[in-house]
Structure formats: C-alpha cells, structure tokens
Amino acid sequence: MQENEPVILVVDDTEDNLDLLEFALKRKPVRMIRATSGKECLAIAEEKKPDIILLDIQMPEMDGFETIKRLRANPGTAKIPVIFLTAQRKDADSIATGLALGAEQYLTKPIDTDELLVRTKMLIELKRAQAELERTKSDFMAMLVHDLRSPLIGIKSVIELLQDSGKGSPLNDDHFELLNSAHASSKKLLELISDFLDLSKYEAGTTSFDRRKVPVGQFIEPVLRQMDIQFKQRNVKLVKNIPDNLPDVFVDASKTEQVVMNLLSNALKFTKGGGSITVDAGPYSEEVVTAEVKKTKRFVRVNITDNGVGIAAEELSMLFERYRQTSSSKIVKQKGTGLGLVICKLIVEAQGGRVTVESEPGKHTTFSFTLPVAES
C-alpha cells in the first residue's frame, strides 16, 4: 500500500457487502476502512479523516440521511466528500434529499469499482483544489489586512504627533518630514484601493474603452519618462528598442499605459541593482479562423524583459490568477496584492490582444502583450 493512496470509509450494515467490496478493491490503488453503522461511521470519520465516505442509505437505528446530517454538523468531518450508496432509494426525491443534505454523488449497488475509483479521484482532486483556494484566500486576506493596516497606522501616528505639537505652532522641518511620510502612506493606500476598484470594474465589464488609432510610443514613452528616476535610484539600466516605423494600434492609450506601468514596475521589483530591463516592440501576426475562413490578423507585440530572479516553470500558470503570489515574491522587500498582472491581462484582452510570459529562473523573464493594428 502506498502512503498517498486515497482512503475510503465504506459504511454498510451488511458485513457480506463490505467483504465483497473489500475483495474487489484489494488490488486497486485505494485503502478501504469499514463501518457497520452510522454511529461507527461518525466515530471513525472523526478519528481517521478519510478522503471519501461511501455511505449506505438503508441502515437500522441511524440511516444514511441522519448520518450525513451529523457529519456535516461536525467541523471535523463537515468537508469530507460523501457518496451515497443505495440499492432501493433510486427515486428522484431520495436523490434530491441526499444532495440537499450535502452528499456529492450517488452510486447504486452492485458497485462498479472502476466507477467508484474514478469518482473518488475526481472528488479528491476537487477537495484539494478547494483547500488550495481556501489557503490562497486566507493568505490574501492576511496580506490585505497588513497592507491596509500599515499605511493607516502611519497616517494616524503622523496626525497624532502633529496634534500633540500644539495648536497654532509653526511647522518645522520635522513636521514636514512627518507629512511626507503620511503622504507616502496615503499614496500606497490609494493605489491598493484603486487596484481593487479597477479589478471589479474590468471583471464586471463596466469599464468603457476610448479606443483610437495611436502610435505605440504614445503609451510607452510617458511611462519611461515617469519611471526614469526609479531606475536610476535602483541602479538598473533601461534599454529601449521601439522602431519608428511601427504601425499604429487601435487602443485606449491611457489604459494601455497602465499595462506598461504595471509590467515595468513588476520587472523593476524583481531586478537587482546592476541589472537591466529591455522594452522592445515589433510587428506580429496571427492566423485567426472566423466562420471557417482563415484570416491573418496584424498586431504589435511589446516585450518587457528583465534579467532578475525569474519565475519557476510550475508557477507561470498562476501569475494571472487573482491574489496569487509566486515564490520569487518572498525574496523581495516590495510586496503587492497580486492584482496588477490580472488587471493587465483584462485590459489587453478587452482590446483584442493577449498577454504571455516566459522565464528562466535566475536568468530572465519576459512579459509580452499584443495589440491589434489600426486598420485603414
């Protein structure tokens, strides 16, 4: 028996049924434990925490319906998936009752062991995905509370210090230093709240785009100028390669500027002093099939490449999920909500483009996004 084999608790008041199923599962990649009553099921489930409970409905004293009620009422067993097992109550009302009480699925006797294993695997994968989602939400809420609380405490402290200095007293250099600190904290807080508002609007589809024919430099150059001082402070070289003859694109320039800002800020965050970040752009085409007609669609692709810490291959797929942080995020001082990349993806896709990423840990990371060429 392998340690990672799923454990199924089978509950049936007929020993022969348990013997037959145990024999059928003997050479299968699963471990079976037995219970002959609802009461015994509750005790074993509490102690052993099986992956799945296969629960017979027709049992004396405590039937399957009453058993699942008690399983769901106990925090220690509430989330264990239950498959109801029945040979008699196959009518729609019984199935509806079982599902309403919290059963995930139904199986009928005689049990098809292959079907049981398929359903078991599916339920376990779903359970693990739900647990991972809960962990992600929990981690995010902890991070959110910290990120909101820290700047608020800073602002509150500055106000209290200024109040203690005496009403009508002139402001000195120390006071202005405190005000600068409060301003920085309020700016961080505003950025955090803005990310949440932006995300909710983009996901709801309530954001309007003012798309026009614009040159690529119109949404790249302002960001490069704005971030120039940050690159110098971090001692990171910025390399630009934007050809003058690129075709215009059909986009909302201000919202696309936000994409460039987010991606450049992200690259800077993960690039050490002495490193470099390259911004380049070039023509790109894709074949698109619409109404069984193949058509070549023209884009401009913008690439932002850094030679920073990189991203592990298994973590690339989670980059555009809400509130997810990669392991590389743990090694930098600047933390984020994990919303910036999600917002970038929503903005680009709303304008008919795509965002992609490729990375080699310890060497480089390239975020790319495409924008449709403005047709004549």
mmCIF file of C-alpha atoms in Angstrom:
data_model
loop_
_atom_site.group_PDB
_atom_site.id
_atom_site.type_symbol
_atom_site.label_atom_id
_atom_site.label_comp_id
_atom_site.label_asym_id
_atom_site.label_seq_id
_atom_site.Cartn_x
_atom_site.Cartn_y
_atom_site.Cartn_z
ATOM 1 C CA MET A 1 0.000 0.000 0.000
ATOM 2 C CA GLN A 2 1.282 3.444 -0.947
ATOM 3 C CA GLU A 3 1.117 6.313 1.552
ATOM 4 C CA ASN A 4 -0.636 8.602 -0.922
ATOM 5 C CA GLU A 5 -3.385 6.104 -1.757
ATOM 6 C CA PRO A 6 -6.856 7.546 -1.084
ATOM 7 C CA VAL A 7 -8.695 6.220 1.945
ATOM 8 C CA ILE A 8 -12.372 5.310 1.530
ATOM 9 C CA LEU A 9 -14.581 4.740 4.559
ATOM 10 C CA VAL A 10 -17.356 2.351 3.465
ATOM 11 C CA VAL A 11 -20.454 2.313 5.689
ATOM 12 C CA ASP A 12 -22.885 -0.585 5.301
ATOM 13 C CA ASP A 13 -24.782 -2.607 7.929
ATOM 14 C CA THR A 14 -24.332 -5.829 5.907
ATOM 15 C CA GLU A 15 -20.942 -7.454 6.516
ATOM 16 C CA ASP A 16 -21.169 -9.514 3.296
ATOM 17 C CA ASN A 17 -21.421 -6.319 1.246
ATOM 18 C CA LEU A 18 -18.320 -4.949 2.946
ATOM 19 C CA ASP A 19 -16.434 -8.220 2.389
ATOM 20 C CA LEU A 20 -17.277 -8.255 -1.325
ATOM 21 C CA LEU A 21 -16.223 -4.647 -1.843
ATOM 22 C CA GLU A 22 -13.036 -5.112 0.161
ATOM 23 C CA PHE A 23 -12.121 -8.106 -2.005
ATOM 24 C CA ALA A 24 -12.887 -6.163 -5.202
ATOM 25 C CA LEU A 25 -10.692 -3.273 -4.065
ATOM 26 C CA LYS A 26 -7.862 -5.495 -2.825
ATOM 27 C CA ARG A 27 -5.598 -4.846 -5.822
ATOM 28 C CA LYS A 28 -6.800 -1.315 -6.535
ATOM 29 C CA PRO A 29 -4.841 1.862 -5.659
ATOM 30 C CA VAL A 30 -7.067 2.630 -2.673
ATOM 31 C CA ARG A 31 -7.324 1.755 1.018
ATOM 32 C CA MET A 32 -10.704 0.785 2.432
ATOM 33 C CA ILE A 33 -11.806 1.025 6.035
ATOM 34 C CA ARG A 34 -15.132 -0.318 7.303
ATOM 35 C CA ALA A 35 -18.041 0.769 9.438
ATOM 36 C CA THR A 36 -21.283 -1.149 10.003
ATOM 37 C CA SER A 37 -23.456 1.644 11.387
ATOM 38 C CA GLY A 38 -23.988 5.380 11.243
ATOM 39 C CA LYS A 39 -22.706 5.724 14.802
ATOM 40 C CA GLU A 40 -19.498 3.849 13.966
ATOM 41 C CA CYS A 41 -19.096 5.954 10.811
ATOM 42 C CA LEU A 42 -19.179 9.181 12.857
ATOM 43 C CA ALA A 43 -16.514 7.898 15.260
ATOM 44 C CA ILE A 44 -14.177 6.590 12.535
ATOM 45 C CA ALA A 45 -14.599 9.676 10.348
ATOM 46 C CA GLU A 46 -13.703 11.911 13.305
ATOM 47 C CA GLU A 47 -10.597 9.850 14.099
ATOM 48 C CA LYS A 48 -9.285 8.750 10.676
ATOM 49 C CA LYS A 49 -10.357 11.685 8.439
ATOM 50 C CA PRO A 50 -10.863 9.533 5.309
ATOM 51 C CA ASP A 51 -10.673 11.084 1.857
ATOM 52 C CA ILE A 52 -14.146 9.826 0.881
ATOM 53 C CA ILE A 53 -17.110 8.296 2.719
ATOM 54 C CA LEU A 54 -19.207 5.745 0.814
ATOM 55 C CA LEU A 55 -22.415 5.787 2.836
ATOM 56 C CA ASP A 56 -25.311 3.336 2.597
ATOM 57 C CA ILE A 57 -28.745 4.957 2.983
ATOM 58 C CA GLN A 58 -30.727 1.985 4.368
ATOM 59 C CA MET A 59 -29.342 1.223 7.836
ATOM 60 C CA PRO A 60 -31.121 0.497 11.148
ATOM 61 C CA GLU A 61 -31.085 2.967 14.063
ATOM 62 C CA MET A 62 -29.337 5.746 12.121
ATOM 63 C CA ASP A 63 -29.856 5.795 8.355
ATOM 64 C CA GLY A 64 -27.604 7.495 5.828
ATOM 65 C CA PHE A 65 -29.570 10.736 5.841
ATOM 66 C CA GLU A 66 -29.241 11.175 9.593
ATOM 67 C CA THR A 67 -25.569 10.159 9.443
ATOM 68 C CA ILE A 68 -24.679 12.800 6.861
ATOM 69 C CA LYS A 69 -26.543 15.441 8.869
ATOM 70 C CA ARG A 70 -24.267 14.716 11.815
ATOM 71 C CA LEU A 71 -21.163 14.535 9.631
ATOM 72 C CA ARG A 72 -21.902 17.974 8.222
ATOM 73 C CA ALA A 73 -22.688 19.397 11.675
ATOM 74 C CA ASN A 74 -19.246 18.410 12.970
ATOM 75 C CA PRO A 75 -16.475 20.838 11.878
ATOM 76 C CA GLY A 76 -14.000 17.952 11.941
ATOM 77 C CA THR A 77 -15.913 15.949 9.323
ATOM 78 C CA ALA A 78 -18.001 18.608 7.578
ATOM 79 C CA LYS A 79 -15.799 18.786 4.463
ATOM 80 C CA ILE A 80 -15.272 15.057 3.844
ATOM 81 C CA PRO A 81 -16.935 14.214 0.493
ATOM 82 C CA VAL A 82 -19.790 11.711 0.769
ATOM 83 C CA ILE A 83 -21.054 9.352 -1.935
ATOM 84 C CA PHE A 84 -24.444 7.850 -1.112
ATOM 85 C CA LEU A 85 -24.810 4.126 -1.769
ATOM 86 C CA THR A 86 -28.260 2.716 -2.414
ATOM 87 C CA ALA A 87 -29.966 -0.282 -3.922
ATOM 88 C CA GLN A 88 -33.529 0.779 -3.194
ATOM 89 C CA ARG A 89 -33.954 4.554 -2.964
ATOM 90 C CA LYS A 90 -33.162 5.454 -6.536
ATOM 91 C CA ASP A 91 -36.114 7.775 -6.946
ATOM 92 C CA ALA A 92 -35.626 11.482 -7.640
ATOM 93 C CA ASP A 93 -36.887 12.558 -4.216
ATOM 94 C CA SER A 94 -34.306 10.473 -2.343
ATOM 95 C CA ILE A 95 -31.506 11.719 -4.579
ATOM 96 C CA ALA A 96 -32.640 15.322 -4.096
ATOM 97 C CA THR A 97 -32.806 14.812 -0.318
ATOM 98 C CA GLY A 98 -29.312 13.344 -0.212
ATOM 99 C CA LEU A 99 -27.802 16.121 -2.303
ATOM 100 C CA ALA A 100 -29.588 18.765 -0.250
ATOM 101 C CA LEU A 101 -28.047 17.281 2.900
ATOM 102 C CA GLY A 102 -24.563 17.621 1.404
ATOM 103 C CA ALA A 103 -23.811 14.405 -0.488
ATOM 104 C CA GLU A 104 -21.599 14.944 -3.519
ATOM 105 C CA GLN A 105 -22.707 11.938 -5.581
ATOM 106 C CA TYR A 106 -24.748 8.723 -5.729
ATOM 107 C CA LEU A 107 -23.779 5.147 -6.552
ATOM 108 C CA THR A 108 -26.091 2.156 -6.833
ATOM 109 C CA LYS A 109 -25.488 -1.467 -5.852
ATOM 110 C CA PRO A 110 -23.831 -3.575 -7.104
ATOM 111 C CA ILE A 111 -20.870 -1.209 -7.071
ATOM 112 C CA ASP A 112 -18.753 -0.817 -10.185
ATOM 113 C CA THR A 113 -15.295 -0.483 -8.605
ATOM 114 C CA ASP A 114 -13.797 1.277 -11.624
ATOM 115 C CA GLU A 115 -16.569 3.877 -11.499
ATOM 116 C CA LEU A 116 -16.034 4.227 -7.754
ATOM 117 C CA LEU A 117 -12.314 4.883 -8.244
ATOM 118 C CA VAL A 118 -12.941 7.449 -10.989
ATOM 119 C CA ARG A 119 -15.422 9.310 -8.810
ATOM 120 C CA THR A 120 -13.124 9.062 -5.818
ATOM 121 C CA LYS A 121 -10.224 10.539 -7.761
ATOM 122 C CA MET A 122 -12.423 13.357 -9.077
ATOM 123 C CA LEU A 123 -13.760 14.243 -5.626
ATOM 124 C CA ILE A 124 -10.301 14.172 -4.048
ATOM 125 C CA GLU A 125 -8.913 16.481 -6.737
ATOM 126 C CA LEU A 126 -11.864 18.822 -6.204
ATOM 127 C CA LYS A 127 -11.321 18.726 -2.437
ATOM 128 C CA ARG A 128 -7.646 19.576 -2.853
ATOM 129 C CA ALA A 129 -8.453 22.417 -5.250
ATOM 130 C CA GLN A 130 -10.961 23.831 -2.755
ATOM 131 C CA ALA A 131 -8.424 23.550 0.059
ATOM 132 C CA GLU A 132 -5.832 25.357 -2.064
ATOM 133 C CA LEU A 133 -8.366 28.075 -2.851
ATOM 134 C CA GLU A 134 -9.133 28.476 0.851
ATOM 135 C CA ARG A 135 -5.406 28.755 1.631
ATOM 136 C CA THR A 136 -4.976 31.320 -1.127
ATOM 137 C CA LYS A 137 -7.918 33.366 0.142
ATOM 138 C CA SER A 138 -6.639 33.129 3.703
ATOM 139 C CA ASP A 139 -3.117 34.207 2.716
ATOM 140 C CA PHE A 140 -4.504 37.056 0.654
ATOM 141 C CA MET A 141 -6.781 38.310 3.424
ATOM 142 C CA ALA A 142 -3.850 38.282 5.855
ATOM 143 C CA MET A 143 -1.751 40.227 3.342
ATOM 144 C CA LEU A 144 -4.616 42.620 2.608
ATOM 145 C CA VAL A 145 -5.211 43.383 6.280
ATOM 146 C CA HIS A 146 -1.493 44.021 6.738
ATOM 147 C CA ASP A 147 -1.228 46.205 3.623
ATOM 148 C CA LEU A 148 -4.240 48.284 4.594
ATOM 149 C CA ARG A 149 -3.353 48.499 8.266
ATOM 150 C CA SER A 150 0.277 49.589 7.899
ATOM 151 C CA PRO A 151 -0.263 52.851 5.972
ATOM 152 C CA LEU A 152 -3.306 53.706 8.078
ATOM 153 C CA ILE A 153 -1.263 53.348 11.267
ATOM 154 C CA GLY A 154 1.407 55.587 9.729
ATOM 155 C CA ILE A 155 -1.101 58.278 8.805
ATOM 156 C CA LYS A 156 -2.793 58.070 12.211
ATOM 157 C CA SER A 157 0.547 58.398 14.010
ATOM 158 C CA VAL A 158 1.517 61.490 11.999
ATOM 159 C CA ILE A 159 -1.806 63.182 12.744
ATOM 160 C CA GLU A 160 -1.446 62.438 16.461
ATOM 161 C CA LEU A 161 2.118 63.777 16.564
ATOM 162 C CA LEU A 162 1.084 66.974 14.803
ATOM 163 C CA GLN A 163 -1.835 67.361 17.203
ATOM 164 C CA ASP A 164 0.484 66.932 20.178
ATOM 165 C CA SER A 165 2.833 69.636 18.864
ATOM 166 C CA GLY A 166 0.330 72.290 19.885
ATOM 167 C CA LYS A 167 -2.410 74.126 18.061
ATOM 168 C CA GLY A 168 -1.163 77.169 16.180
ATOM 169 C CA SER A 169 2.511 76.132 16.369
ATOM 170 C CA PRO A 170 4.506 76.764 13.155
ATOM 171 C CA LEU A 171 5.547 73.695 11.163
ATOM 172 C CA ASN A 172 9.260 72.883 11.279
ATOM 173 C CA ASP A 173 11.419 70.519 9.219
ATOM 174 C CA ASP A 174 10.488 67.538 11.404
ATOM 175 C CA HIS A 175 6.817 68.232 10.844
ATOM 176 C CA PHE A 176 7.288 68.341 7.072
ATOM 177 C CA GLU A 177 9.194 65.048 7.236
ATOM 178 C CA LEU A 178 6.231 63.511 9.058
ATOM 179 C CA LEU A 179 3.838 64.915 6.464
ATOM 180 C CA ASN A 180 5.943 63.397 3.670
ATOM 181 C CA SER A 181 5.713 60.039 5.428
ATOM 182 C CA ALA A 182 1.929 60.374 5.761
ATOM 183 C CA HIS A 183 1.677 61.328 2.095
ATOM 184 C CA ALA A 184 3.640 58.230 1.056
ATOM 185 C CA SER A 185 1.416 56.023 3.217
ATOM 186 C CA SER A 186 -1.783 57.551 1.831
ATOM 187 C CA LYS A 187 -0.471 57.115 -1.723
ATOM 188 C CA LYS A 188 0.208 53.420 -1.102
ATOM 189 C CA LEU A 189 -3.256 53.002 0.409
ATOM 190 C CA LEU A 190 -4.894 54.742 -2.548
ATOM 191 C CA GLU A 191 -3.017 52.529 -5.031
ATOM 192 C CA LEU A 192 -4.186 49.424 -3.202
ATOM 193 C CA ILE A 193 -7.820 50.533 -3.179
ATOM 194 C CA SER A 194 -7.579 51.594 -6.839
ATOM 195 C CA ASP A 195 -6.405 48.105 -7.790
ATOM 196 C CA PHE A 196 -9.477 46.581 -6.173
ATOM 197 C CA LEU A 197 -11.826 49.041 -7.837
ATOM 198 C CA ASP A 198 -10.164 48.564 -11.236
ATOM 199 C CA LEU A 199 -10.331 44.783 -10.961
ATOM 200 C CA SER A 200 -14.012 44.767 -10.010
ATOM 201 C CA LYS A 201 -14.904 47.108 -12.896
ATOM 202 C CA TYR A 202 -12.908 45.205 -15.508
ATOM 203 C CA GLU A 203 -14.301 41.840 -14.401
ATOM 204 C CA ALA A 204 -17.850 43.197 -14.402
ATOM 205 C CA GLY A 205 -17.335 44.575 -17.908
ATOM 206 C CA THR A 206 -18.471 48.036 -16.836
ATOM 207 C CA THR A 207 -15.321 49.866 -17.937
ATOM 208 C CA SER A 208 -15.555 51.790 -21.191
ATOM 209 C CA PHE A 209 -12.557 51.956 -23.526
ATOM 210 C CA ASP A 210 -11.803 55.039 -25.604
ATOM 211 C CA ARG A 211 -10.033 53.166 -28.394
ATOM 212 C CA ARG A 212 -8.368 55.187 -31.105
ATOM 213 C CA LYS A 213 -5.607 54.917 -33.680
ATOM 214 C CA VAL A 214 -2.419 55.778 -31.759
ATOM 215 C CA PRO A 215 1.339 55.271 -32.216
ATOM 216 C CA VAL A 216 2.953 52.757 -29.867
ATOM 217 C CA GLY A 217 5.179 55.417 -28.345
ATOM 218 C CA GLN A 218 2.147 57.315 -27.046
ATOM 219 C CA PHE A 219 1.596 54.813 -24.223
ATOM 220 C CA ILE A 220 5.227 53.753 -23.704
ATOM 221 C CA GLU A 221 7.250 56.975 -23.676
ATOM 222 C CA PRO A 222 5.319 58.673 -20.821
ATOM 223 C CA VAL A 223 5.884 55.641 -18.595
ATOM 224 C CA LEU A 224 9.612 55.522 -19.385
ATOM 225 C CA ARG A 225 9.993 59.205 -18.535
ATOM 226 C CA GLN A 226 7.984 58.824 -15.341
ATOM 227 C CA MET A 227 9.992 55.818 -14.157
ATOM 228 C CA ASP A 228 13.427 57.103 -15.149
ATOM 229 C CA ILE A 229 14.252 58.315 -11.627
ATOM 230 C CA GLN A 230 13.252 54.941 -10.138
ATOM 231 C CA PHE A 231 15.592 53.099 -12.483
ATOM 232 C CA LYS A 232 18.454 55.421 -11.529
ATOM 233 C CA GLN A 233 17.749 55.031 -7.816
ATOM 234 C CA ARG A 234 17.771 51.241 -8.152
ATOM 235 C CA ASN A 235 20.850 51.294 -10.424
ATOM 236 C CA VAL A 236 19.004 49.328 -13.113
ATOM 237 C CA LYS A 237 19.704 50.046 -16.769
ATOM 238 C CA LEU A 238 16.708 50.695 -19.021
ATOM 239 C CA VAL A 239 17.136 49.728 -22.678
ATOM 240 C CA LYS A 240 14.530 50.862 -25.231
ATOM 241 C CA ASN A 241 14.123 49.471 -28.710
ATOM 242 C CA ILE A 242 10.961 50.901 -30.284
ATOM 243 C CA PRO A 243 11.278 51.232 -34.099
ATOM 244 C CA ASP A 244 9.894 54.429 -35.613
ATOM 245 C CA ASN A 245 8.167 52.616 -38.471
ATOM 246 C CA LEU A 246 5.800 50.503 -36.357
ATOM 247 C CA PRO A 247 2.158 50.614 -37.450
ATOM 248 C CA ASP A 248 -0.331 52.431 -35.239
ATOM 249 C CA VAL A 249 -2.515 50.356 -32.929
ATOM 250 C CA PHE A 250 -6.212 50.646 -32.081
ATOM 251 C CA VAL A 251 -6.293 51.006 -28.290
ATOM 252 C CA ASP A 252 -7.209 53.149 -25.314
ATOM 253 C CA ALA A 253 -3.831 54.839 -24.776
ATOM 254 C CA SER A 254 -4.306 55.705 -21.084
ATOM 255 C CA LYS A 255 -5.417 52.205 -20.085
ATOM 256 C CA THR A 256 -2.636 50.629 -22.146
ATOM 257 C CA GLU A 257 -0.213 52.972 -20.393
ATOM 258 C CA GLN A 258 -1.364 51.350 -17.151
ATOM 259 C CA VAL A 259 -0.347 47.951 -18.563
ATOM 260 C CA VAL A 260 3.152 49.206 -19.398
ATOM 261 C CA MET A 261 3.460 50.822 -15.964
ATOM 262 C CA ASN A 262 2.410 47.645 -14.150
ATOM 263 C CA LEU A 263 4.720 45.382 -16.154
ATOM 264 C CA LEU A 264 7.709 47.723 -15.863
ATOM 265 C CA SER A 265 7.146 48.203 -12.118
ATOM 266 C CA ASN A 266 6.929 44.441 -11.718
ATOM 267 C CA ALA A 267 10.152 43.917 -13.671
ATOM 268 C CA LEU A 268 11.945 46.571 -11.617
ATOM 269 C CA LYS A 269 10.787 44.964 -8.387
ATOM 270 C CA PHE A 270 12.495 41.683 -9.276
ATOM 271 C CA THR A 271 15.689 43.089 -10.824
ATOM 272 C CA LYS A 272 18.745 43.631 -8.639
ATOM 273 C CA GLY A 273 20.992 46.682 -8.810
ATOM 274 C CA GLY A 274 23.326 46.490 -11.772
ATOM 275 C CA GLY A 275 20.743 44.581 -13.792
ATOM 276 C CA SER A 276 18.863 45.700 -16.872
ATOM 277 C CA ILE A 277 15.351 45.836 -18.299
ATOM 278 C CA THR A 278 14.640 45.995 -22.025
ATOM 279 C CA VAL A 279 11.483 47.361 -23.608
ATOM 280 C CA ASP A 280 11.094 46.468 -27.263
ATOM 281 C CA ALA A 281 8.271 46.250 -29.763
ATOM 282 C CA GLY A 282 7.759 44.801 -33.206
ATOM 283 C CA PRO A 283 5.160 43.624 -35.721
ATOM 284 C CA TYR A 284 3.436 40.323 -35.061
ATOM 285 C CA SER A 285 0.754 38.378 -36.903
ATOM 286 C CA GLU A 286 -1.627 35.545 -36.052
ATOM 287 C CA GLU A 287 -3.898 33.398 -38.152
ATOM 288 C CA VAL A 288 -7.474 33.620 -36.888
ATOM 289 C CA VAL A 289 -10.310 31.361 -38.084
ATOM 290 C CA THR A 290 -13.736 33.009 -38.186
ATOM 291 C CA ALA A 291 -16.765 31.392 -39.839
ATOM 292 C CA GLU A 292 -14.406 28.760 -41.273
ATOM 293 C CA VAL A 293 -12.402 31.487 -43.011
ATOM 294 C CA LYS A 294 -8.723 31.743 -42.166
ATOM 295 C CA LYS A 295 -7.539 35.302 -41.809
ATOM 296 C CA THR A 296 -4.192 36.811 -40.885
ATOM 297 C CA LYS A 297 -4.567 39.428 -38.176
ATOM 298 C CA ARG A 298 -1.851 42.023 -37.574
ATOM 299 C CA PHE A 299 -0.639 43.098 -34.157
ATOM 300 C CA VAL A 300 2.184 44.957 -32.487
ATOM 301 C CA ARG A 301 3.863 42.960 -29.740
ATOM 302 C CA VAL A 302 5.511 44.747 -26.821
ATOM 303 C CA ASN A 303 8.098 42.829 -24.776
ATOM 304 C CA ILE A 304 9.426 43.777 -21.353
ATOM 305 C CA THR A 305 12.439 41.658 -20.419
ATOM 306 C CA ASP A 306 14.403 41.728 -17.160
ATOM 307 C CA ASN A 307 17.454 39.761 -16.053
ATOM 308 C CA GLY A 308 16.141 39.389 -12.500
ATOM 309 C CA VAL A 309 15.314 36.401 -10.297
ATOM 310 C CA GLY A 310 12.990 34.680 -12.776
ATOM 311 C CA ILE A 311 9.915 32.529 -12.193
ATOM 312 C CA ALA A 312 9.722 28.756 -11.758
ATOM 313 C CA ALA A 313 8.067 26.955 -14.687
ATOM 314 C CA GLU A 314 5.368 25.396 -12.498
ATOM 315 C CA GLU A 315 4.342 28.840 -11.243
ATOM 316 C CA LEU A 316 3.903 30.558 -14.617
ATOM 317 C CA SER A 317 0.279 29.440 -14.949
ATOM 318 C CA MET A 318 -0.732 31.081 -11.650
ATOM 319 C CA LEU A 319 0.655 34.527 -12.493
ATOM 320 C CA PHE A 320 -2.632 35.802 -13.887
ATOM 321 C CA GLU A 321 -4.803 34.395 -11.102
ATOM 322 C CA ARG A 322 -6.241 36.786 -8.570
ATOM 323 C CA TYR A 323 -4.340 37.178 -5.284
ATOM 324 C CA ARG A 324 -1.659 34.620 -6.146
ATOM 325 C CA GLN A 325 1.969 35.274 -5.260
ATOM 326 C CA THR A 326 4.878 33.276 -6.674
ATOM 327 C CA SER A 327 7.764 32.051 -4.529
ATOM 328 C CA SER A 328 10.001 34.754 -6.031
ATOM 329 C CA SER A 329 7.736 37.351 -4.379
ATOM 330 C CA LYS A 330 9.017 36.203 -0.997
ATOM 331 C CA ILE A 331 12.583 37.311 -1.708
ATOM 332 C CA VAL A 332 11.841 40.946 -2.499
ATOM 333 C CA LYS A 333 11.070 43.694 0.001
ATOM 334 C CA GLN A 334 8.273 45.244 -2.049
ATOM 335 C CA LYS A 335 5.072 43.256 -1.728
ATOM 336 C CA GLY A 336 1.941 43.517 -3.819
ATOM 337 C CA THR A 337 -1.634 42.328 -3.927
ATOM 338 C CA GLY A 338 -1.132 40.031 -6.883
ATOM 339 C CA LEU A 339 -3.744 42.046 -8.788
ATOM 340 C CA GLY A 340 -1.511 44.031 -11.151
ATOM 341 C CA LEU A 341 -0.949 41.235 -13.654
ATOM 342 C CA VAL A 342 -4.607 40.246 -13.563
ATOM 343 C CA ILE A 343 -5.574 43.829 -14.412
ATOM 344 C CA CYS A 344 -3.017 43.915 -17.250
ATOM 345 C CA LYS A 345 -4.487 40.747 -18.728
ATOM 346 C CA LEU A 346 -8.048 42.097 -18.537
ATOM 347 C CA ILE A 347 -7.093 45.411 -20.195
ATOM 348 C CA VAL A 348 -5.172 43.768 -23.037
ATOM 349 C CA GLU A 349 -7.775 41.083 -23.722
ATOM 350 C CA ALA A 350 -10.591 43.655 -23.702
ATOM 351 C CA GLN A 351 -8.766 45.340 -26.604
ATOM 352 C CA GLY A 352 -8.315 42.159 -28.616
ATOM 353 C CA GLY A 353 -4.771 41.255 -27.564
ATOM 354 C CA ARG A 354 -3.059 38.641 -25.401
ATOM 355 C CA VAL A 355 -0.548 38.646 -22.543
ATOM 356 C CA THR A 356 2.103 35.923 -22.312
ATOM 357 C CA VAL A 357 5.146 35.234 -20.165
ATOM 358 C CA GLU A 358 8.234 33.089 -20.386
ATOM 359 C CA SER A 359 11.010 32.841 -17.835
ATOM 360 C CA GLU A 360 14.193 31.043 -16.873
ATOM 361 C CA PRO A 361 14.850 31.170 -13.111
ATOM 362 C CA GLY A 362 17.956 33.138 -12.246
ATOM 363 C CA LYS A 363 18.361 34.449 -15.792
ATOM 364 C CA HIS A 364 15.469 36.358 -17.292
ATOM 365 C CA THR A 365 11.723 36.923 -17.529
ATOM 366 C CA THR A 366 9.816 38.339 -20.493
ATOM 367 C CA PHE A 367 6.238 39.597 -20.325
ATOM 368 C CA SER A 368 4.722 40.225 -23.758
ATOM 369 C CA PHE A 369 1.416 41.689 -24.833
ATOM 370 C CA THR A 370 -0.097 42.142 -28.269
ATOM 371 C CA LEU A 371 -2.319 44.957 -29.523
ATOM 372 C CA PRO A 372 -4.293 44.991 -32.777
ATOM 373 C CA VAL A 373 -3.005 47.152 -35.583
ATOM 374 C CA ALA A 374 -5.335 50.002 -36.534
ATOM 375 C CA GLU A 375 -6.581 49.040 -39.984
ATOM 376 C CA SER A 376 -7.060 51.731 -42.598
#
